[in-house]
Amino acid sequence: MTNFEFQAVVLAAGRGTRLPEVLGDAPKCLLPVGPFPLLWYPLNMLQQHNFSEVIVVVVEQEKLEIQLALENTPLKLKVDYATIPSDSDFGTADSLRYIYDKIKSDFLVVSCDIVSNVSLYPLINKFREHDAALALLLFKSGFESDVVMPGPKTKHKPERDLIGVHSATQRLAFLTAASDCEDTLNIQRHLLKNKGQLDVYSRLSDAHIYVLKKWVINYLQRKENISTFKGEFLPHLIKKQHTKRPAKAVQDTTSEVGLVTKLEDSILHYVPHTALDQKITQTSLFNQSLSHVPYHGDIVRCYAVQAPKDAIGVRVNNTLSFLAINRKLASIWNNLCGETHPLIAPGALVKSTQTKEIIAADNAKLSEKTSLNYSVFGPNCVINPKNIVSNSLVMSNAIVEEGCNIDNCIIGNRAHVKSGSMLKNCIIGPNYVVDEDTKSTAMHLSNADQYMEIDIQ
């Protein structure tokens, strides 16, 4: 039972800056993904791995809205909401540092935007086996590659990581954004010398699922200049794998203030390593059998575990991946969540008799005399009679009046499509009102275009 050994932390305070077309003023973690809010999926994954409690980090002013949304979902987890100040500009590392006092043991950190059916046990077992500081999960990328994004034609440039992993051991050598590299990738010599084969991947993505030692957050607490976990702290920790403990331990003494400060700045100060540990390391058969392993004798160890190729794993961190998961959800639902949870929420009202592969969230109202195909309808949305909706996503509280034809569109939160409108390949932004008899193709209609920022001195 992992819940006694590890704590679980879900980071749900993100601002969703890569989803401007659909987010509006709603919390990113409450974006509708099929019948549930986005945050439900990582929580359900943790529940399936026998976690009974989880810490969810949210922005203070969004806590009540998130709490109410989760109360309407089938979750048995006890959720401890850790709030960060609403006016803060916290990165993910800042958020972890802010909840430092809540972390009492080794722990998992999971992003709120992960939708996956992967088993976490191979990741946890790798972490245990090697007494690792960090173990992270990698997915194959390209989930959204066959989805056509509505709106004006733009060339989607996927974000890629360059990930170096020693194939024999799964030790993580480096992880960097491809955009940070130019035409060539420079690999430091010590990563190759006597360390076995190094595989470099550009089509795997970091799942933002991490298992971490308790001492790691103690160390992060000291590094106040580090703001983001993935972009700053993770590369920093990986590099620290090459830190060697001195042959003779320097005696820590409070009488020498300068020496104490220097020790506390070193990662070695945080890694538990008693004289007995050292003796076991030097003499154990287990250690001798790993004499060929890269970084043999290192104090800090980081590992990467690849999810099976048939595992579902997508991070809903941009509008294309948001559309893709909703578009494909009906076809992967049983593999993702099993048959326990229906695609049509018990509280949805579906009067249409012409439906094919639709998903309806709680309190969605889908009227009679409508043709609804391959589409997702968010909570509290209203589809009036005499409408055709195909291959589309109608988000929460949106209204579609009578006589509309909507094909391959995203209808934003609280948007209002008036009667007689014909929309194809369009994105309708949050709170936008589409006038009667509008005929639009490949457009992005948003209130953002109607306002000008004025700086009053």
mmCIF file of C-alpha atoms in Angstrom, residues 92-340:
data_model
loop_
_atom_site.group_PDB
_atom_site.id
_atom_site.type_symbol
_atom_site.label_atom_id
_atom_site.label_comp_id
_atom_site.label_asym_id
_atom_site.label_seq_id
_atom_site.Cartn_x
_atom_site.Cartn_y
_atom_site.Cartn_z
ATOM 1 C CA THR A 92 5.945 25.183 -9.365
ATOM 2 C CA ALA A 93 9.097 25.097 -7.225
ATOM 3 C CA ASP A 94 7.828 28.133 -5.306
ATOM 4 C CA SER A 95 4.557 26.289 -4.619
ATOM 5 C CA LEU A 96 6.384 23.235 -3.270
ATOM 6 C CA ARG A 97 8.574 25.437 -1.114
ATOM 7 C CA TYR A 98 5.454 27.185 0.221
ATOM 8 C CA ILE A 99 3.907 23.886 1.420
ATOM 9 C CA TYR A 100 7.210 22.590 2.804
ATOM 10 C CA ASP A 101 5.781 22.045 6.296
ATOM 11 C CA LYS A 102 3.171 19.609 4.974
ATOM 12 C CA ILE A 103 5.735 17.191 3.501
ATOM 13 C CA LYS A 104 6.668 14.609 6.144
ATOM 14 C CA SER A 105 7.911 11.686 4.019
ATOM 15 C CA ASP A 106 9.029 10.689 0.526
ATOM 16 C CA PHE A 107 6.416 11.991 -1.888
ATOM 17 C CA LEU A 108 4.934 12.031 -5.384
ATOM 18 C CA VAL A 109 4.410 15.266 -7.277
ATOM 19 C CA VAL A 110 1.826 15.165 -10.062
ATOM 20 C CA SER A 111 0.678 17.956 -12.355
ATOM 21 C CA CYS A 112 -3.059 18.632 -12.469
ATOM 22 C CA ASP A 113 -3.077 18.396 -16.268
ATOM 23 C CA ILE A 114 -2.050 14.753 -16.713
ATOM 24 C CA VAL A 115 -4.604 12.318 -18.143
ATOM 25 C CA SER A 116 -3.233 8.777 -18.027
ATOM 26 C CA ASN A 117 -3.944 5.127 -17.299
ATOM 27 C CA VAL A 118 -0.296 4.258 -16.653
ATOM 28 C CA SER A 119 0.693 2.139 -13.670
ATOM 29 C CA LEU A 120 2.898 4.092 -11.276
ATOM 30 C CA TYR A 121 4.313 0.968 -9.650
ATOM 31 C CA PRO A 122 7.300 0.498 -12.034
ATOM 32 C CA LEU A 123 8.261 4.125 -11.334
ATOM 33 C CA ILE A 124 7.917 3.677 -7.570
ATOM 34 C CA ASN A 125 9.823 0.397 -7.657
ATOM 35 C CA LYS A 126 12.724 1.962 -9.582
ATOM 36 C CA PHE A 127 12.836 4.726 -6.960
ATOM 37 C CA ARG A 128 12.902 2.185 -4.127
ATOM 38 C CA GLU A 129 15.365 -0.193 -5.755
ATOM 39 C CA HIS A 130 18.096 2.413 -6.158
ATOM 40 C CA ASP A 131 17.298 4.630 -3.178
ATOM 41 C CA ALA A 132 16.940 7.419 -5.718
ATOM 42 C CA ALA A 133 16.621 11.124 -5.065
ATOM 43 C CA LEU A 134 14.238 11.387 -8.016
ATOM 44 C CA ALA A 135 12.442 9.114 -10.462
ATOM 45 C CA LEU A 136 10.352 10.580 -13.264
ATOM 46 C CA LEU A 137 8.015 9.156 -15.875
ATOM 47 C CA LEU A 138 8.324 9.595 -19.642
ATOM 48 C CA PHE A 139 5.555 9.227 -22.231
ATOM 49 C CA LYS A 140 5.820 8.928 -25.965
ATOM 50 C CA SER A 141 4.716 12.225 -27.534
ATOM 51 C CA GLY A 142 2.420 12.839 -30.503
ATOM 52 C CA PHE A 143 -1.003 12.096 -28.977
ATOM 53 C CA GLU A 144 -2.485 15.126 -30.740
ATOM 54 C CA SER A 145 -0.638 14.725 -34.052
ATOM 55 C CA ASP A 146 -3.729 13.695 -36.070
ATOM 56 C CA VAL A 147 -6.113 16.329 -34.666
ATOM 57 C CA VAL A 148 -6.952 19.391 -36.779
ATOM 58 C CA MET A 149 -7.013 22.552 -34.719
ATOM 59 C CA PRO A 150 -9.974 24.859 -35.458
ATOM 60 C CA GLY A 151 -9.507 28.579 -35.939
ATOM 61 C CA PRO A 152 -7.183 30.408 -38.332
ATOM 62 C CA LYS A 153 -4.502 28.211 -39.864
ATOM 63 C CA THR A 154 -1.374 28.217 -37.741
ATOM 64 C CA LYS A 155 1.575 25.893 -37.747
ATOM 65 C CA HIS A 156 1.653 24.103 -34.419
ATOM 66 C CA LYS A 157 5.202 23.673 -33.202
ATOM 67 C CA PRO A 158 5.229 21.008 -30.508
ATOM 68 C CA GLU A 159 7.382 21.595 -27.469
ATOM 69 C CA ARG A 160 10.099 18.980 -27.289
ATOM 70 C CA ASP A 161 12.501 17.910 -24.605
ATOM 71 C CA LEU A 162 15.908 16.414 -25.227
ATOM 72 C CA ILE A 163 16.339 13.635 -22.690
ATOM 73 C CA GLY A 164 19.528 11.664 -22.093
ATOM 74 C CA VAL A 165 19.143 8.263 -20.420
ATOM 75 C CA HIS A 166 21.795 5.574 -19.887
ATOM 76 C CA SER A 167 20.119 2.542 -21.433
ATOM 77 C CA ALA A 168 21.642 -0.111 -19.154
ATOM 78 C CA THR A 169 20.501 1.512 -15.918
ATOM 79 C CA GLN A 170 17.810 4.085 -16.781
ATOM 80 C CA ARG A 171 19.912 6.734 -15.034
ATOM 81 C CA LEU A 172 18.878 10.189 -16.132
ATOM 82 C CA ALA A 173 21.852 12.065 -17.615
ATOM 83 C CA PHE A 174 20.186 15.312 -18.675
ATOM 84 C CA LEU A 175 16.827 16.855 -19.542
ATOM 85 C CA THR A 176 16.616 20.116 -21.459
ATOM 86 C CA ALA A 177 14.100 21.899 -23.672
ATOM 87 C CA ALA A 178 14.934 21.463 -27.369
ATOM 88 C CA SER A 179 14.281 25.182 -27.841
ATOM 89 C CA ASP A 180 17.274 25.889 -25.586
ATOM 90 C CA CYS A 181 19.578 24.094 -28.034
ATOM 91 C CA GLU A 182 20.566 25.444 -31.418
ATOM 92 C CA ASP A 183 21.544 23.229 -34.358
ATOM 93 C CA THR A 184 23.842 21.060 -32.259
ATOM 94 C CA LEU A 185 23.566 19.395 -28.882
ATOM 95 C CA ASN A 186 26.712 19.592 -26.798
ATOM 96 C CA ILE A 187 27.091 16.663 -24.400
ATOM 97 C CA GLN A 188 29.645 16.905 -21.642
ATOM 98 C CA ARG A 189 32.401 14.304 -21.891
ATOM 99 C CA HIS A 190 31.912 12.930 -18.382
ATOM 100 C CA LEU A 191 28.395 11.781 -19.375
ATOM 101 C CA LEU A 192 29.914 9.442 -21.960
ATOM 102 C CA LYS A 193 33.214 8.299 -20.496
ATOM 103 C CA ASN A 194 32.972 4.820 -18.909
ATOM 104 C CA LYS A 195 29.266 5.211 -18.365
ATOM 105 C CA GLY A 196 27.773 2.873 -20.945
ATOM 106 C CA GLN A 197 25.521 3.765 -23.848
ATOM 107 C CA LEU A 198 23.685 7.067 -23.647
ATOM 108 C CA ASP A 199 20.383 7.259 -25.499
ATOM 109 C CA VAL A 200 19.111 10.732 -26.415
ATOM 110 C CA TYR A 201 15.365 11.057 -27.009
ATOM 111 C CA SER A 202 13.509 13.915 -28.668
ATOM 112 C CA ARG A 203 10.092 12.261 -28.993
ATOM 113 C CA LEU A 204 9.490 11.432 -25.375
ATOM 114 C CA SER A 205 7.816 13.902 -23.057
ATOM 115 C CA ASP A 206 8.165 14.462 -19.333
ATOM 116 C CA ALA A 207 4.865 13.354 -17.773
ATOM 117 C CA HIS A 208 5.328 15.720 -14.818
ATOM 118 C CA ILE A 209 4.958 12.751 -12.472
ATOM 119 C CA TYR A 210 7.871 12.629 -10.022
ATOM 120 C CA VAL A 211 8.776 10.505 -7.015
ATOM 121 C CA LEU A 212 11.073 12.375 -4.636
ATOM 122 C CA LYS A 213 12.975 11.821 -1.417
ATOM 123 C CA LYS A 214 11.925 13.893 1.565
ATOM 124 C CA TRP A 215 15.419 15.414 1.777
ATOM 125 C CA VAL A 216 14.959 16.874 -1.737
ATOM 126 C CA ILE A 217 12.304 19.337 -0.551
ATOM 127 C CA ASN A 218 14.546 20.217 2.405
ATOM 128 C CA TYR A 219 17.212 21.133 -0.139
ATOM 129 C CA LEU A 220 14.721 22.995 -2.368
ATOM 130 C CA GLN A 221 13.612 24.999 0.654
ATOM 131 C CA ARG A 222 17.103 26.453 0.796
ATOM 132 C CA LYS A 223 17.215 27.318 -2.934
ATOM 133 C CA GLU A 224 14.958 30.359 -2.876
ATOM 134 C CA ASN A 225 16.263 31.638 -6.218
ATOM 135 C CA ILE A 226 14.789 28.611 -8.041
ATOM 136 C CA SER A 227 11.194 29.271 -9.124
ATOM 137 C CA THR A 228 10.160 26.445 -11.478
ATOM 138 C CA PHE A 229 10.487 22.720 -10.879
ATOM 139 C CA LYS A 230 10.747 21.413 -14.442
ATOM 140 C CA GLY A 231 12.696 24.285 -15.985
ATOM 141 C CA GLU A 232 15.136 25.079 -13.166
ATOM 142 C CA PHE A 233 15.168 22.640 -10.260
ATOM 143 C CA LEU A 234 15.064 19.411 -12.249
ATOM 144 C CA PRO A 235 18.170 20.193 -14.384
ATOM 145 C CA HIS A 236 19.876 21.463 -11.218
ATOM 146 C CA LEU A 237 19.181 18.214 -9.337
ATOM 147 C CA ILE A 238 20.273 16.065 -12.285
ATOM 148 C CA LYS A 239 23.603 17.883 -12.447
ATOM 149 C CA LYS A 240 24.108 17.308 -8.739
ATOM 150 C CA GLN A 241 24.439 13.575 -9.478
ATOM 151 C CA HIS A 242 28.109 14.254 -10.129
ATOM 152 C CA THR A 243 28.683 15.644 -6.645
ATOM 153 C CA LYS A 244 31.041 13.374 -4.709
ATOM 154 C CA ARG A 245 31.185 13.091 -0.960
ATOM 155 C CA PRO A 246 34.670 13.939 0.339
ATOM 156 C CA ALA A 247 36.823 10.997 1.443
ATOM 157 C CA LYS A 248 37.018 12.573 4.889
ATOM 158 C CA ALA A 249 33.804 14.059 6.157
ATOM 159 C CA VAL A 250 34.224 17.653 7.252
ATOM 160 C CA GLN A 251 33.081 18.057 10.829
ATOM 161 C CA ASP A 252 30.061 20.291 11.033
ATOM 162 C CA THR A 253 30.463 22.717 13.907
ATOM 163 C CA THR A 254 28.323 25.651 14.888
ATOM 164 C CA SER A 255 31.391 27.455 16.193
ATOM 165 C CA GLU A 256 32.480 28.158 12.643
ATOM 166 C CA VAL A 257 29.582 30.073 11.102
ATOM 167 C CA GLY A 258 31.135 30.262 7.664
ATOM 168 C CA LEU A 259 31.694 26.513 7.527
ATOM 169 C CA VAL A 260 28.107 25.735 8.547
ATOM 170 C CA THR A 261 26.742 28.051 5.855
ATOM 171 C CA LYS A 262 28.932 26.411 3.243
ATOM 172 C CA LEU A 263 27.792 22.932 4.266
ATOM 173 C CA GLU A 264 24.126 23.954 4.200
ATOM 174 C CA ASP A 265 24.532 25.271 0.655
ATOM 175 C CA SER A 266 25.837 21.883 -0.438
ATOM 176 C CA ILE A 267 23.385 19.158 -1.447
ATOM 177 C CA LEU A 268 25.526 16.704 0.542
ATOM 178 C CA HIS A 269 24.313 18.387 3.710
ATOM 179 C CA TYR A 270 20.776 17.111 2.987
ATOM 180 C CA VAL A 271 21.432 13.538 1.861
ATOM 181 C CA PRO A 272 21.186 11.113 4.806
ATOM 182 C CA HIS A 273 24.457 9.181 4.900
ATOM 183 C CA THR A 274 25.614 7.711 8.176
ATOM 184 C CA ALA A 275 28.896 5.926 8.822
ATOM 185 C CA LEU A 276 26.941 2.663 8.744
ATOM 186 C CA ASP A 277 25.511 3.557 5.305
ATOM 187 C CA GLN A 278 29.018 4.147 4.042
ATOM 188 C CA LYS A 279 30.280 0.832 5.391
ATOM 189 C CA ILE A 280 27.346 -1.053 3.835
ATOM 190 C CA THR A 281 27.954 0.669 0.491
ATOM 191 C CA GLN A 282 31.615 -0.328 0.525
ATOM 192 C CA THR A 283 31.098 -3.976 1.457
ATOM 193 C CA SER A 284 27.706 -5.134 0.174
ATOM 194 C CA LEU A 285 27.375 -7.705 -2.598
ATOM 195 C CA PHE A 286 24.581 -5.586 -4.065
ATOM 196 C CA ASN A 287 26.979 -2.704 -4.556
ATOM 197 C CA GLN A 288 29.652 -4.933 -6.084
ATOM 198 C CA SER A 289 27.179 -6.311 -8.590
ATOM 199 C CA LEU A 290 26.564 -2.767 -9.769
ATOM 200 C CA SER A 291 30.215 -1.896 -10.304
ATOM 201 C CA HIS A 292 29.524 -1.377 -14.030
ATOM 202 C CA VAL A 293 26.722 1.090 -13.337
ATOM 203 C CA PRO A 294 27.256 4.716 -14.437
ATOM 204 C CA TYR A 295 28.010 7.117 -11.583
ATOM 205 C CA HIS A 296 28.918 4.211 -9.282
ATOM 206 C CA GLY A 297 29.214 5.537 -5.764
ATOM 207 C CA ASP A 298 27.271 8.750 -6.414
ATOM 208 C CA ILE A 299 25.230 10.123 -3.545
ATOM 209 C CA VAL A 300 22.456 11.713 -5.644
ATOM 210 C CA ARG A 301 20.739 9.397 -8.128
ATOM 211 C CA CYS A 302 18.050 10.303 -10.683
ATOM 212 C CA TYR A 303 16.167 7.836 -12.873
ATOM 213 C CA ALA A 304 13.782 7.952 -15.825
ATOM 214 C CA VAL A 305 11.171 5.260 -16.477
ATOM 215 C CA GLN A 306 9.413 5.013 -19.827
ATOM 216 C CA ALA A 307 5.704 4.243 -19.789
ATOM 217 C CA PRO A 308 4.668 1.263 -21.956
ATOM 218 C CA LYS A 309 4.028 2.226 -25.574
ATOM 219 C CA ASP A 310 0.368 1.286 -25.331
ATOM 220 C CA ALA A 311 -0.216 3.407 -22.213
ATOM 221 C CA ILE A 312 -2.416 6.475 -22.510
ATOM 222 C CA GLY A 313 -0.605 9.591 -21.385
ATOM 223 C CA VAL A 314 -1.239 13.184 -22.388
ATOM 224 C CA ARG A 315 -0.560 16.482 -20.693
ATOM 225 C CA VAL A 316 -3.418 18.887 -21.316
ATOM 226 C CA ASN A 317 -1.221 21.980 -21.299
ATOM 227 C CA ASN A 318 -2.237 23.714 -24.542
ATOM 228 C CA THR A 319 -5.393 24.163 -26.605
ATOM 229 C CA LEU A 320 -4.487 21.463 -29.127
ATOM 230 C CA SER A 321 -3.940 18.775 -26.471
ATOM 231 C CA PHE A 322 -7.138 19.927 -24.720
ATOM 232 C CA LEU A 323 -9.098 19.436 -27.939
ATOM 233 C CA ALA A 324 -7.318 16.154 -28.715
ATOM 234 C CA ILE A 325 -8.102 14.464 -25.390
ATOM 235 C CA ASN A 326 -11.749 15.475 -25.617
ATOM 236 C CA ARG A 327 -11.968 14.369 -29.238
ATOM 237 C CA LYS A 328 -10.481 10.926 -28.510
ATOM 238 C CA LEU A 329 -11.884 10.335 -25.047
ATOM 239 C CA ALA A 330 -14.901 8.225 -26.040
ATOM 240 C CA SER A 331 -12.692 5.746 -27.922
ATOM 241 C CA ILE A 332 -10.197 5.313 -25.048
ATOM 242 C CA TRP A 333 -12.573 5.683 -22.104
ATOM 243 C CA ASN A 334 -12.730 2.053 -21.000
ATOM 244 C CA ASN A 335 -8.940 1.758 -21.135
ATOM 245 C CA LEU A 336 -8.572 5.008 -19.232
ATOM 246 C CA CYS A 337 -11.224 4.706 -16.526
ATOM 247 C CA GLY A 338 -12.875 1.309 -16.943
ATOM 248 C CA GLU A 339 -16.623 0.880 -17.060
ATOM 249 C CA THR A 340 -17.199 2.224 -13.551
#
